[in-house]
Amino acid sequence: MQQKSDPYRIEAVDRALTLLTLLAERGTLSVTEAGRELDVAASTAHRLLGTLSNRGFAVQGERRLYHPGPQLLGLGRSGPSRPLPERVRPFLERLYSEVGETVHLMVREGAEVRFADGIEGTQPLRVGLRTGAHMPAYCTSGGKAMLADLPATEVDTLHADGLTPWPGEAVADLAGLHRELGLVRRQRFGLNHDESEAGVTAIGASLGVVDGVHAALTVALPTARFATVETAELTGRLQQACQDARRALGVAGSGAA
């Protein structure tokens, strides 16, 4: 990446800011890519990314790829309030310790969701971290839980041009989405079974709106292992984590889940 000549430029700071920009734009970044973009050795790129990780601006996930960390995402600021990922992190960590699977904090941006923070499971067969990724809300568990919070008219407005095509979509049209959201409201969680990605099953529950940000917690595991887990226990722990987080964050109401 070419840099403009600047007599006041501090090289190390400039490199770190460049990496932050790349992480925000791409969602993932490898050490090799970072070294190539900065025109530095891989060892230097690794140290820079490690420093960003130590400060919470990056997290390392599956295949040693780096993703935006909670400090970089910085969602949900309201005056002096801490970023939403930082405030929710204790509940995410507790949920992870209880279920032992990959967990995420997800936020809704219109008809899409962004994975704002996450902790990757440690099992040999596990779902990789998706922090920083965007997907249509209707094909994710947390997205369904958040859409179920909304009036039907608002769901229609968000999808005025139809559902965004997605490879694993299980909902064919808006009418099908409304039927799915009715089920989510009744069972108090959203289910994604091979819809966001083949081989991945996830459940998600809404946190409601926190500091103007619509958020949800999710648990994701390989579809091959989903049939072997106690679904009621898994959803119970997810719903309890959301309930405790809503209470601590002062969220009014309980949302769809």
mmCIF file of C-alpha atoms in Angstrom, residues 108-113 136-138 143 146-164 174 177-178 181 214:
data_model
loop_
_atom_site.group_PDB
_atom_site.id
_atom_site.type_symbol
_atom_site.label_atom_id
_atom_site.label_comp_id
_atom_site.label_asym_id
_atom_site.label_seq_id
_atom_site.Cartn_x
_atom_site.Cartn_y
_atom_site.Cartn_z
ATOM 1 C CA ARG A 108 -28.580 -5.638 13.130
ATOM 2 C CA GLU A 109 -27.897 -3.010 10.474
ATOM 3 C CA GLY A 110 -31.122 -2.681 8.519
ATOM 4 C CA ALA A 111 -31.864 -6.020 6.866
ATOM 5 C CA GLU A 112 -28.313 -7.262 7.515
ATOM 6 C CA VAL A 113 -26.402 -8.384 10.577
ATOM 7 C CA PRO A 136 -28.625 -11.054 5.509
ATOM 8 C CA ALA A 137 -30.469 -11.127 8.840
ATOM 9 C CA TYR A 138 -33.136 -13.588 7.654
ATOM 10 C CA GLY A 143 -30.954 -12.067 12.734
ATOM 11 C CA MET A 146 -34.025 -9.560 16.033
ATOM 12 C CA LEU A 147 -36.418 -9.414 13.058
ATOM 13 C CA ALA A 148 -38.996 -11.136 15.265
ATOM 14 C CA ASP A 149 -38.803 -8.117 17.610
ATOM 15 C CA LEU A 150 -40.112 -5.856 14.833
ATOM 16 C CA PRO A 151 -43.673 -5.166 13.670
ATOM 17 C CA ALA A 152 -44.582 -6.991 10.455
ATOM 18 C CA THR A 153 -44.803 -3.675 8.586
ATOM 19 C CA GLU A 154 -41.206 -2.820 9.473
ATOM 20 C CA VAL A 155 -40.029 -6.250 8.329
ATOM 21 C CA ASP A 156 -41.814 -5.590 5.026
ATOM 22 C CA THR A 157 -40.158 -2.181 4.673
ATOM 23 C CA LEU A 158 -36.695 -3.636 5.310
ATOM 24 C CA HIS A 159 -37.286 -6.171 2.524
ATOM 25 C CA ALA A 160 -39.160 -3.917 0.096
ATOM 26 C CA ASP A 161 -37.000 -5.216 -2.771
ATOM 27 C CA GLY A 162 -37.338 -8.842 -1.680
ATOM 28 C CA LEU A 163 -34.978 -11.103 0.245
ATOM 29 C CA THR A 164 -31.280 -10.763 -0.547
ATOM 30 C CA LEU A 174 -41.410 -12.605 2.462
ATOM 31 C CA LEU A 177 -40.126 -15.159 6.437
ATOM 32 C CA HIS A 178 -43.210 -14.001 8.346
ATOM 33 C CA LEU A 181 -40.672 -15.166 12.540
ATOM 34 C CA HIS A 214 -30.328 -3.931 18.044
#
